[in-house]
Amino acid sequence: MRNSDFLQTDPKRIQISNLRKSYQSGKLKTEVLKGLNLDIPSASVITLMGASGSGKSTFLNILSGIDTPDSGEVLVNGNYLHLMRETELTKYRREDTGIIFQFFHLLPYLNALENVAVPLYISGIGKKEAKQIAKEALSQVGLSERMSHKPDELSGGEQQRVAIARAVCKNPSLILADEPTGNLDTKNAENVIRLLIDLQNRNGFTLFIVTHDQNLGSLGEFRLKMADGILVD
Ligand code: ADP
Ligand code: MG
C-alpha cells in the first residue's frame, strides 16, 4: 500500500520518518535523535523505554508539539507537526493532546476541580460547562470525594489521577505520559497504570508512555526502545 492509502484507511496513525533533533550548548552540539522512523495505527498503546539521557523526553516533547524537529516528518493524528507554526502547534497541544508528567505539574493554589477545569476555560469552554466536564473526569478517575482538595492535601497517586483527569477531559486523540509512575510507590503505580489502560480502552485515544518500569513497558502493544538516538523494536 502506498502512504496515501494508509492515511485514507487510518488518518489518525502516527507516521514518522527520519526525525532528527540536536541541542546546541555553547560550541558543543549534541545529536539526540538521529533519524527516527515509526508507523503506528491509531488508538494503540505504545511504550518507550531506554537509558536515562537517551532522548525519550525529547521525542515525547516533539510528539506533543512542545518542541520541534530539526528535520524529518512527523505526522500525528492528521497533523503534520514539522510543517506547523507556533500558533498551530499551540492549538494542536490544546485540542489534540493531553500530557501527564512524572511530577504531576498541578497548580498548588487550585483545588482538584479547578486544576482540571481551568485549562478548559483557557481553551474557550464556558465556566459552567468546564466545571461539569471536570467533575465527570474526576469521577472517572475515582476522585469525586476529593474535588475540593488542593494538591498538598492529596497523595501522590491522587495527584497523578487529577493530572490524568486533566489530560483526558478534553477528549484528545493522543495522551502522552512521561514516566507517569516514576514518583509513585508500587501500589499507586499499579493503580495509575490500570487507570490509564482502562481509559484508553474506553476512550480509544492513542496512549504513548515513556517509562523505566519493565512491568509498564511490557503492557504496550508497540514496545519501543531508544538506543543511540534511534528506535529499536
Ligand atoms: P531521557 O528523557 O531519555 O532521559 P532527554 O530527552 O531528556 O532524555 O535528553 C536527551 C539528551 O538531550 C540529554 O543528553 C540531555 O542533556 C539533552 N537535552 C535535553 N533537552 C535539552 C535542552 N533543552 N538543551 C540542551 N540539551 C538538552
Ligand atoms: Mg526523560
mmCIF file of C-alpha atoms and ligand atoms in Angstrom:
data_model
loop_
_atom_site.group_PDB
_atom_site.id
_atom_site.type_symbol
_atom_site.label_atom_id
_atom_site.label_comp_id
_atom_site.label_asym_id
_atom_site.label_seq_id
_atom_site.Cartn_x
_atom_site.Cartn_y
_atom_site.Cartn_z
ATOM 1 C CA MET A 1 0.000 0.000 0.000
ATOM 2 C CA ARG A 2 1.173 3.498 -0.707
ATOM 3 C CA ASN A 3 1.348 6.084 2.084
ATOM 4 C CA SER A 4 -1.766 7.879 0.941
ATOM 5 C CA ASP A 5 -3.773 4.640 1.001
ATOM 6 C CA PHE A 6 -2.673 4.023 4.581
ATOM 7 C CA LEU A 7 -3.761 7.504 5.532
ATOM 8 C CA GLN A 8 -7.156 7.042 3.970
ATOM 9 C CA THR A 9 -7.804 3.884 5.944
ATOM 10 C CA ASP A 10 -6.326 5.256 9.184
ATOM 11 C CA PRO A 11 -5.918 9.041 9.046
ATOM 12 C CA LYS A 12 -5.079 9.211 12.756
ATOM 13 C CA ARG A 13 -2.000 6.984 12.670
ATOM 14 C CA ILE A 14 1.433 8.168 13.797
ATOM 15 C CA GLN A 15 3.958 8.283 10.950
ATOM 16 C CA ILE A 16 7.483 9.468 11.489
ATOM 17 C CA SER A 17 10.294 9.478 9.017
ATOM 18 C CA ASN A 18 13.907 10.389 9.567
ATOM 19 C CA LEU A 19 13.231 12.588 12.588
ATOM 20 C CA ARG A 20 16.352 14.354 13.795
ATOM 21 C CA LYS A 21 16.937 16.652 16.756
ATOM 22 C CA SER A 22 20.054 18.058 18.304
ATOM 23 C CA TYR A 23 20.765 20.589 21.024
ATOM 24 C CA GLN A 24 23.480 23.201 20.916
ATOM 25 C CA SER A 25 25.045 24.373 24.126
ATOM 26 C CA GLY A 26 27.920 26.741 23.503
ATOM 27 C CA LYS A 27 30.145 25.141 20.891
ATOM 28 C CA LEU A 28 29.008 21.652 21.738
ATOM 29 C CA LYS A 29 26.296 20.103 19.596
ATOM 30 C CA THR A 30 24.576 17.014 20.980
ATOM 31 C CA GLU A 31 22.722 14.883 18.492
ATOM 32 C CA VAL A 32 19.852 13.377 20.469
ATOM 33 C CA LEU A 33 17.507 11.895 17.862
ATOM 34 C CA LYS A 34 19.442 10.538 14.882
ATOM 35 C CA GLY A 35 16.787 9.548 12.411
ATOM 36 C CA LEU A 36 13.680 8.008 13.953
ATOM 37 C CA ASN A 37 11.189 6.075 11.832
ATOM 38 C CA LEU A 38 7.831 4.862 13.051
ATOM 39 C CA ASP A 39 4.425 3.895 11.720
ATOM 40 C CA ILE A 40 1.755 3.025 14.267
ATOM 41 C CA PRO A 41 -2.018 2.746 13.827
ATOM 42 C CA SER A 42 -4.382 4.989 15.780
ATOM 43 C CA ALA A 43 -5.770 4.002 19.168
ATOM 44 C CA SER A 44 -2.645 1.993 20.077
ATOM 45 C CA VAL A 45 -0.823 1.671 23.371
ATOM 46 C CA ILE A 46 2.847 2.482 22.800
ATOM 47 C CA THR A 47 5.567 2.193 25.424
ATOM 48 C CA LEU A 48 9.057 3.642 25.117
ATOM 49 C CA MET A 49 11.965 2.563 27.275
ATOM 50 C CA GLY A 50 15.675 3.363 27.186
ATOM 51 C CA ALA A 51 18.577 4.616 29.290
ATOM 52 C CA SER A 52 18.414 7.967 31.015
ATOM 53 C CA GLY A 53 19.534 10.708 28.624
ATOM 54 C CA SER A 54 18.785 8.617 25.528
ATOM 55 C CA GLY A 55 16.251 11.143 24.200
ATOM 56 C CA LYS A 56 12.895 9.738 25.325
ATOM 57 C CA SER A 57 11.553 13.037 26.669
ATOM 58 C CA THR A 58 12.886 14.892 23.644
ATOM 59 C CA PHE A 59 10.895 12.548 21.416
ATOM 60 C CA LEU A 60 7.771 12.855 23.582
ATOM 61 C CA ASN A 61 8.075 16.656 23.536
ATOM 62 C CA ILE A 62 8.149 16.622 19.744
ATOM 63 C CA LEU A 63 5.052 14.395 19.596
ATOM 64 C CA SER A 64 3.290 16.808 21.950
ATOM 65 C CA GLY A 65 4.238 19.913 19.976
ATOM 66 C CA ILE A 66 6.260 21.346 22.888
ATOM 67 C CA ASP A 67 9.472 21.026 20.873
ATOM 68 C CA THR A 68 10.086 20.982 17.112
ATOM 69 C CA PRO A 69 12.223 18.679 14.955
ATOM 70 C CA ASP A 70 15.370 19.874 13.157
ATOM 71 C CA SER A 71 14.429 17.739 10.163
ATOM 72 C CA GLY A 72 12.242 14.822 9.155
ATOM 73 C CA GLU A 73 8.498 14.334 9.022
ATOM 74 C CA VAL A 74 6.165 13.907 11.967
ATOM 75 C CA LEU A 75 2.529 13.137 11.253
ATOM 76 C CA VAL A 76 0.354 12.636 14.331
ATOM 77 C CA ASN A 77 -3.373 12.059 14.145
ATOM 78 C CA GLY A 78 -3.697 14.008 10.912
ATOM 79 C CA ASN A 79 -1.357 16.838 11.955
ATOM 80 C CA TYR A 80 1.872 17.455 10.037
ATOM 81 C CA LEU A 81 3.784 18.747 13.061
ATOM 82 C CA HIS A 82 7.015 19.520 11.179
ATOM 83 C CA LEU A 83 5.099 21.985 8.981
ATOM 84 C CA MET A 84 3.176 23.790 11.709
ATOM 85 C CA ARG A 85 3.799 27.293 13.038
ATOM 86 C CA GLU A 86 3.775 28.078 16.756
ATOM 87 C CA THR A 87 0.102 29.170 16.761
ATOM 88 C CA GLU A 88 -0.960 25.940 15.049
ATOM 89 C CA LEU A 89 1.171 23.887 17.446
ATOM 90 C CA THR A 90 -0.477 25.635 20.406
ATOM 91 C CA LYS A 91 -3.915 24.725 19.063
ATOM 92 C CA TYR A 92 -2.733 21.145 18.457
ATOM 93 C CA ARG A 93 -1.401 20.897 22.019
ATOM 94 C CA ARG A 94 -4.635 22.210 23.498
ATOM 95 C CA GLU A 95 -7.112 20.270 21.423
ATOM 96 C CA ASP A 96 -5.451 17.047 20.301
ATOM 97 C CA THR A 97 -3.100 16.111 23.135
ATOM 98 C CA GLY A 98 -3.097 15.522 26.883
ATOM 99 C CA ILE A 99 0.172 15.248 28.806
ATOM 100 C CA ILE A 100 0.984 13.556 32.093
ATOM 101 C CA PHE A 101 4.323 14.213 33.819
ATOM 102 C CA GLN A 102 6.329 12.420 36.484
ATOM 103 C CA PHE A 103 5.881 15.266 38.986
ATOM 104 C CA PHE A 104 2.195 15.879 38.204
ATOM 105 C CA HIS A 105 2.556 19.634 37.395
ATOM 106 C CA LEU A 106 -0.618 20.640 39.215
ATOM 107 C CA LEU A 107 -1.138 24.264 40.231
ATOM 108 C CA PRO A 108 -0.634 24.254 44.036
ATOM 109 C CA TYR A 109 -3.102 27.046 44.866
ATOM 110 C CA LEU A 110 -6.007 25.460 42.928
ATOM 111 C CA ASN A 111 -8.096 22.553 44.141
ATOM 112 C CA ALA A 112 -8.525 19.337 42.127
ATOM 113 C CA LEU A 113 -11.666 20.549 40.361
ATOM 114 C CA GLU A 114 -10.048 23.874 39.408
ATOM 115 C CA ASN A 115 -6.873 22.145 38.224
ATOM 116 C CA VAL A 116 -8.950 20.211 35.704
ATOM 117 C CA ALA A 117 -11.406 22.998 34.822
ATOM 118 C CA VAL A 118 -9.026 25.954 34.375
ATOM 119 C CA PRO A 119 -7.300 24.654 31.214
ATOM 120 C CA LEU A 120 -10.780 24.115 29.766
ATOM 121 C CA TYR A 121 -11.756 27.795 30.410
ATOM 122 C CA ILE A 122 -8.473 28.852 28.862
ATOM 123 C CA SER A 123 -9.278 26.886 25.724
ATOM 124 C CA GLY A 124 -12.585 28.765 25.467
ATOM 125 C CA ILE A 125 -15.150 26.491 27.121
ATOM 126 C CA GLY A 126 -17.727 28.313 29.303
ATOM 127 C CA LYS A 127 -17.233 28.192 33.079
ATOM 128 C CA LYS A 128 -20.299 26.135 33.888
ATOM 129 C CA GLU A 129 -19.643 23.552 31.180
ATOM 130 C CA ALA A 130 -15.944 23.355 32.080
ATOM 131 C CA LYS A 131 -16.843 22.608 35.687
ATOM 132 C CA GLN A 132 -19.269 19.911 34.598
ATOM 133 C CA ILE A 133 -16.678 18.269 32.311
ATOM 134 C CA ALA A 134 -14.068 18.461 35.096
ATOM 135 C CA LYS A 135 -16.450 16.844 37.595
ATOM 136 C CA GLU A 136 -17.152 13.969 35.219
ATOM 137 C CA ALA A 137 -13.447 13.453 34.517
ATOM 138 C CA LEU A 138 -12.610 13.422 38.233
ATOM 139 C CA SER A 139 -15.334 10.894 38.868
ATOM 140 C CA GLN A 140 -13.917 8.713 36.044
ATOM 141 C CA VAL A 141 -10.578 8.615 37.886
ATOM 142 C CA GLY A 142 -12.269 7.877 41.226
ATOM 143 C CA LEU A 143 -11.801 11.300 42.835
ATOM 144 C CA SER A 144 -15.391 12.517 43.266
ATOM 145 C CA GLU A 145 -14.778 12.810 47.003
ATOM 146 C CA ARG A 146 -11.568 14.825 46.641
ATOM 147 C CA MET A 147 -12.583 17.603 44.273
ATOM 148 C CA SER A 148 -12.127 20.460 46.732
ATOM 149 C CA HIS A 149 -8.717 19.263 47.941
ATOM 150 C CA LYS A 150 -5.570 21.122 46.964
ATOM 151 C CA PRO A 151 -2.567 19.131 45.687
ATOM 152 C CA ASP A 152 -0.770 19.195 49.056
ATOM 153 C CA GLU A 153 -3.874 17.592 50.605
ATOM 154 C CA LEU A 154 -3.716 14.672 48.159
ATOM 155 C CA SER A 155 -1.411 11.632 47.993
ATOM 156 C CA GLY A 156 0.999 11.260 45.070
ATOM 157 C CA GLY A 157 -1.279 8.701 43.444
ATOM 158 C CA GLU A 158 -4.291 11.005 43.826
ATOM 159 C CA GLN A 159 -2.368 13.948 42.389
ATOM 160 C CA GLN A 160 -1.431 11.854 39.390
ATOM 161 C CA ARG A 161 -5.085 10.885 38.943
ATOM 162 C CA VAL A 162 -6.020 14.599 38.901
ATOM 163 C CA ALA A 163 -3.384 15.095 36.204
ATOM 164 C CA ILE A 164 -4.854 12.175 34.259
ATOM 165 C CA ALA A 165 -8.366 13.671 34.544
ATOM 166 C CA ARG A 166 -6.977 16.996 33.296
ATOM 167 C CA ALA A 167 -5.344 15.242 30.327
ATOM 168 C CA VAL A 168 -8.303 13.119 29.227
ATOM 169 C CA CYS A 169 -11.185 15.557 29.840
ATOM 170 C CA LYS A 170 -10.664 17.345 26.510
ATOM 171 C CA ASN A 171 -11.117 14.028 24.763
ATOM 172 C CA PRO A 172 -7.799 14.269 22.894
ATOM 173 C CA SER A 173 -6.730 11.731 20.298
ATOM 174 C CA LEU A 174 -3.271 11.376 21.897
ATOM 175 C CA ILE A 175 -2.290 11.024 25.557
ATOM 176 C CA LEU A 176 1.427 11.306 26.315
ATOM 177 C CA ALA A 177 2.829 10.237 29.662
ATOM 178 C CA ASP A 178 6.479 10.902 30.596
ATOM 179 C CA GLU A 179 7.457 8.495 33.412
ATOM 180 C CA PRO A 180 3.946 8.716 34.941
ATOM 181 C CA THR A 181 4.756 6.250 37.718
ATOM 182 C CA GLY A 182 8.332 7.426 38.347
ATOM 183 C CA ASN A 183 7.397 9.237 41.549
ATOM 184 C CA LEU A 184 4.904 6.688 42.947
ATOM 185 C CA ASP A 185 5.164 3.639 45.182
ATOM 186 C CA THR A 186 4.356 0.223 43.707
ATOM 187 C CA LYS A 187 0.695 0.164 44.701
ATOM 188 C CA ASN A 188 -0.080 3.671 43.429
ATOM 189 C CA ALA A 189 1.947 2.979 40.294
ATOM 190 C CA GLU A 190 -0.186 -0.091 39.563
ATOM 191 C CA ASN A 191 -3.403 1.876 40.084
ATOM 192 C CA VAL A 192 -2.258 4.633 37.759
ATOM 193 C CA ILE A 193 -1.249 2.132 35.077
ATOM 194 C CA ARG A 194 -4.549 0.268 35.345
ATOM 195 C CA LEU A 195 -6.434 3.554 35.129
ATOM 196 C CA LEU A 196 -4.552 4.715 32.030
ATOM 197 C CA ILE A 197 -5.098 1.425 30.212
ATOM 198 C CA ASP A 198 -8.757 1.344 31.245
ATOM 199 C CA LEU A 199 -9.353 4.909 29.992
ATOM 200 C CA GLN A 200 -7.562 4.057 26.754
ATOM 201 C CA ASN A 201 -9.860 1.060 26.245
ATOM 202 C CA ARG A 202 -12.951 3.150 26.885
ATOM 203 C CA ASN A 203 -11.986 6.326 25.022
ATOM 204 C CA GLY A 204 -9.855 4.894 22.219
ATOM 205 C CA PHE A 205 -7.095 7.523 22.270
ATOM 206 C CA THR A 206 -3.518 6.671 21.362
ATOM 207 C CA LEU A 207 -1.526 6.225 24.576
ATOM 208 C CA PHE A 208 2.223 6.907 24.456
ATOM 209 C CA ILE A 209 4.066 6.108 27.683
ATOM 210 C CA VAL A 210 7.733 6.699 28.462
ATOM 211 C CA THR A 211 8.777 4.502 31.361
ATOM 212 C CA HIS A 212 11.632 2.882 33.253
ATOM 213 C CA ASP A 213 9.248 0.319 34.700
ATOM 214 C CA GLN A 214 9.576 -3.094 32.987
ATOM 215 C CA ASN A 215 6.030 -4.055 34.024
ATOM 216 C CA LEU A 216 4.556 -0.940 32.492
ATOM 217 C CA GLY A 217 6.820 -1.228 29.450
ATOM 218 C CA SER A 218 5.586 -4.738 28.761
ATOM 219 C CA LEU A 219 1.963 -3.556 28.550
ATOM 220 C CA GLY A 220 2.487 -1.764 25.237
ATOM 221 C CA GLU A 221 1.035 -3.231 22.054
ATOM 222 C CA PHE A 222 4.035 -1.488 20.487
ATOM 223 C CA ARG A 223 7.116 -1.702 22.685
ATOM 224 C CA LEU A 224 9.828 0.699 21.578
ATOM 225 C CA LYS A 225 13.338 1.184 22.847
ATOM 226 C CA MET A 226 15.550 4.215 22.370
ATOM 227 C CA ALA A 227 19.253 3.465 21.955
ATOM 228 C CA ASP A 228 21.996 5.640 20.485
ATOM 229 C CA GLY A 229 19.483 8.109 19.120
ATOM 230 C CA ILE A 230 17.413 5.616 17.152
ATOM 231 C CA LEU A 231 14.373 3.454 17.859
ATOM 232 C CA VAL A 232 14.714 -0.285 18.063
ATOM 233 C CA ASP A 233 11.825 -2.724 18.475
HETATM 234 P P1 ADP B 1 15.625 10.995 28.530
HETATM 235 O O1 ADP B 1 14.229 11.505 28.656
HETATM 236 O O2 ADP B 1 15.731 9.730 27.724
HETATM 237 O O3 ADP B 1 16.295 10.835 29.842
HETATM 238 P P2 ADP B 1 16.169 13.563 27.276
HETATM 239 O O4 ADP B 1 15.348 13.564 26.040
HETATM 240 O O5 ADP B 1 15.629 14.344 28.430
HETATM 241 O O6 ADP B 1 16.490 12.065 27.697
HETATM 242 O O7 ADP B 1 17.609 14.145 26.955
HETATM 243 C C1 ADP B 1 18.417 13.628 25.926
HETATM 244 C C2 ADP B 1 19.714 14.422 25.821
HETATM 245 O O8 ADP B 1 19.419 15.729 25.356
HETATM 246 C C3 ADP B 1 20.418 14.585 27.135
HETATM 247 O O9 ADP B 1 21.794 14.466 26.887
HETATM 248 C C4 ADP B 1 20.071 15.978 27.569
HETATM 249 O O10 ADP B 1 21.065 16.543 28.347
HETATM 250 C C5 ADP B 1 19.916 16.696 26.243
HETATM 251 N N1 ADP B 1 18.888 17.779 26.292
HETATM 252 C C6 ADP B 1 17.566 17.618 26.527
HETATM 253 N N2 ADP B 1 16.912 18.801 26.480
HETATM 254 C C7 ADP B 1 17.866 19.736 26.226
HETATM 255 C C8 ADP B 1 17.841 21.166 26.054
HETATM 256 N N3 ADP B 1 16.702 21.856 26.128
HETATM 257 N N4 ADP B 1 19.021 21.787 25.799
HETATM 258 C C9 ADP B 1 20.169 21.096 25.701
HETATM 259 N N5 ADP B 1 20.258 19.754 25.846
HETATM 260 C C10 ADP B 1 19.145 19.085 26.116
HETATM 261 MG MG MG B 2 13.070 11.963 30.327
#
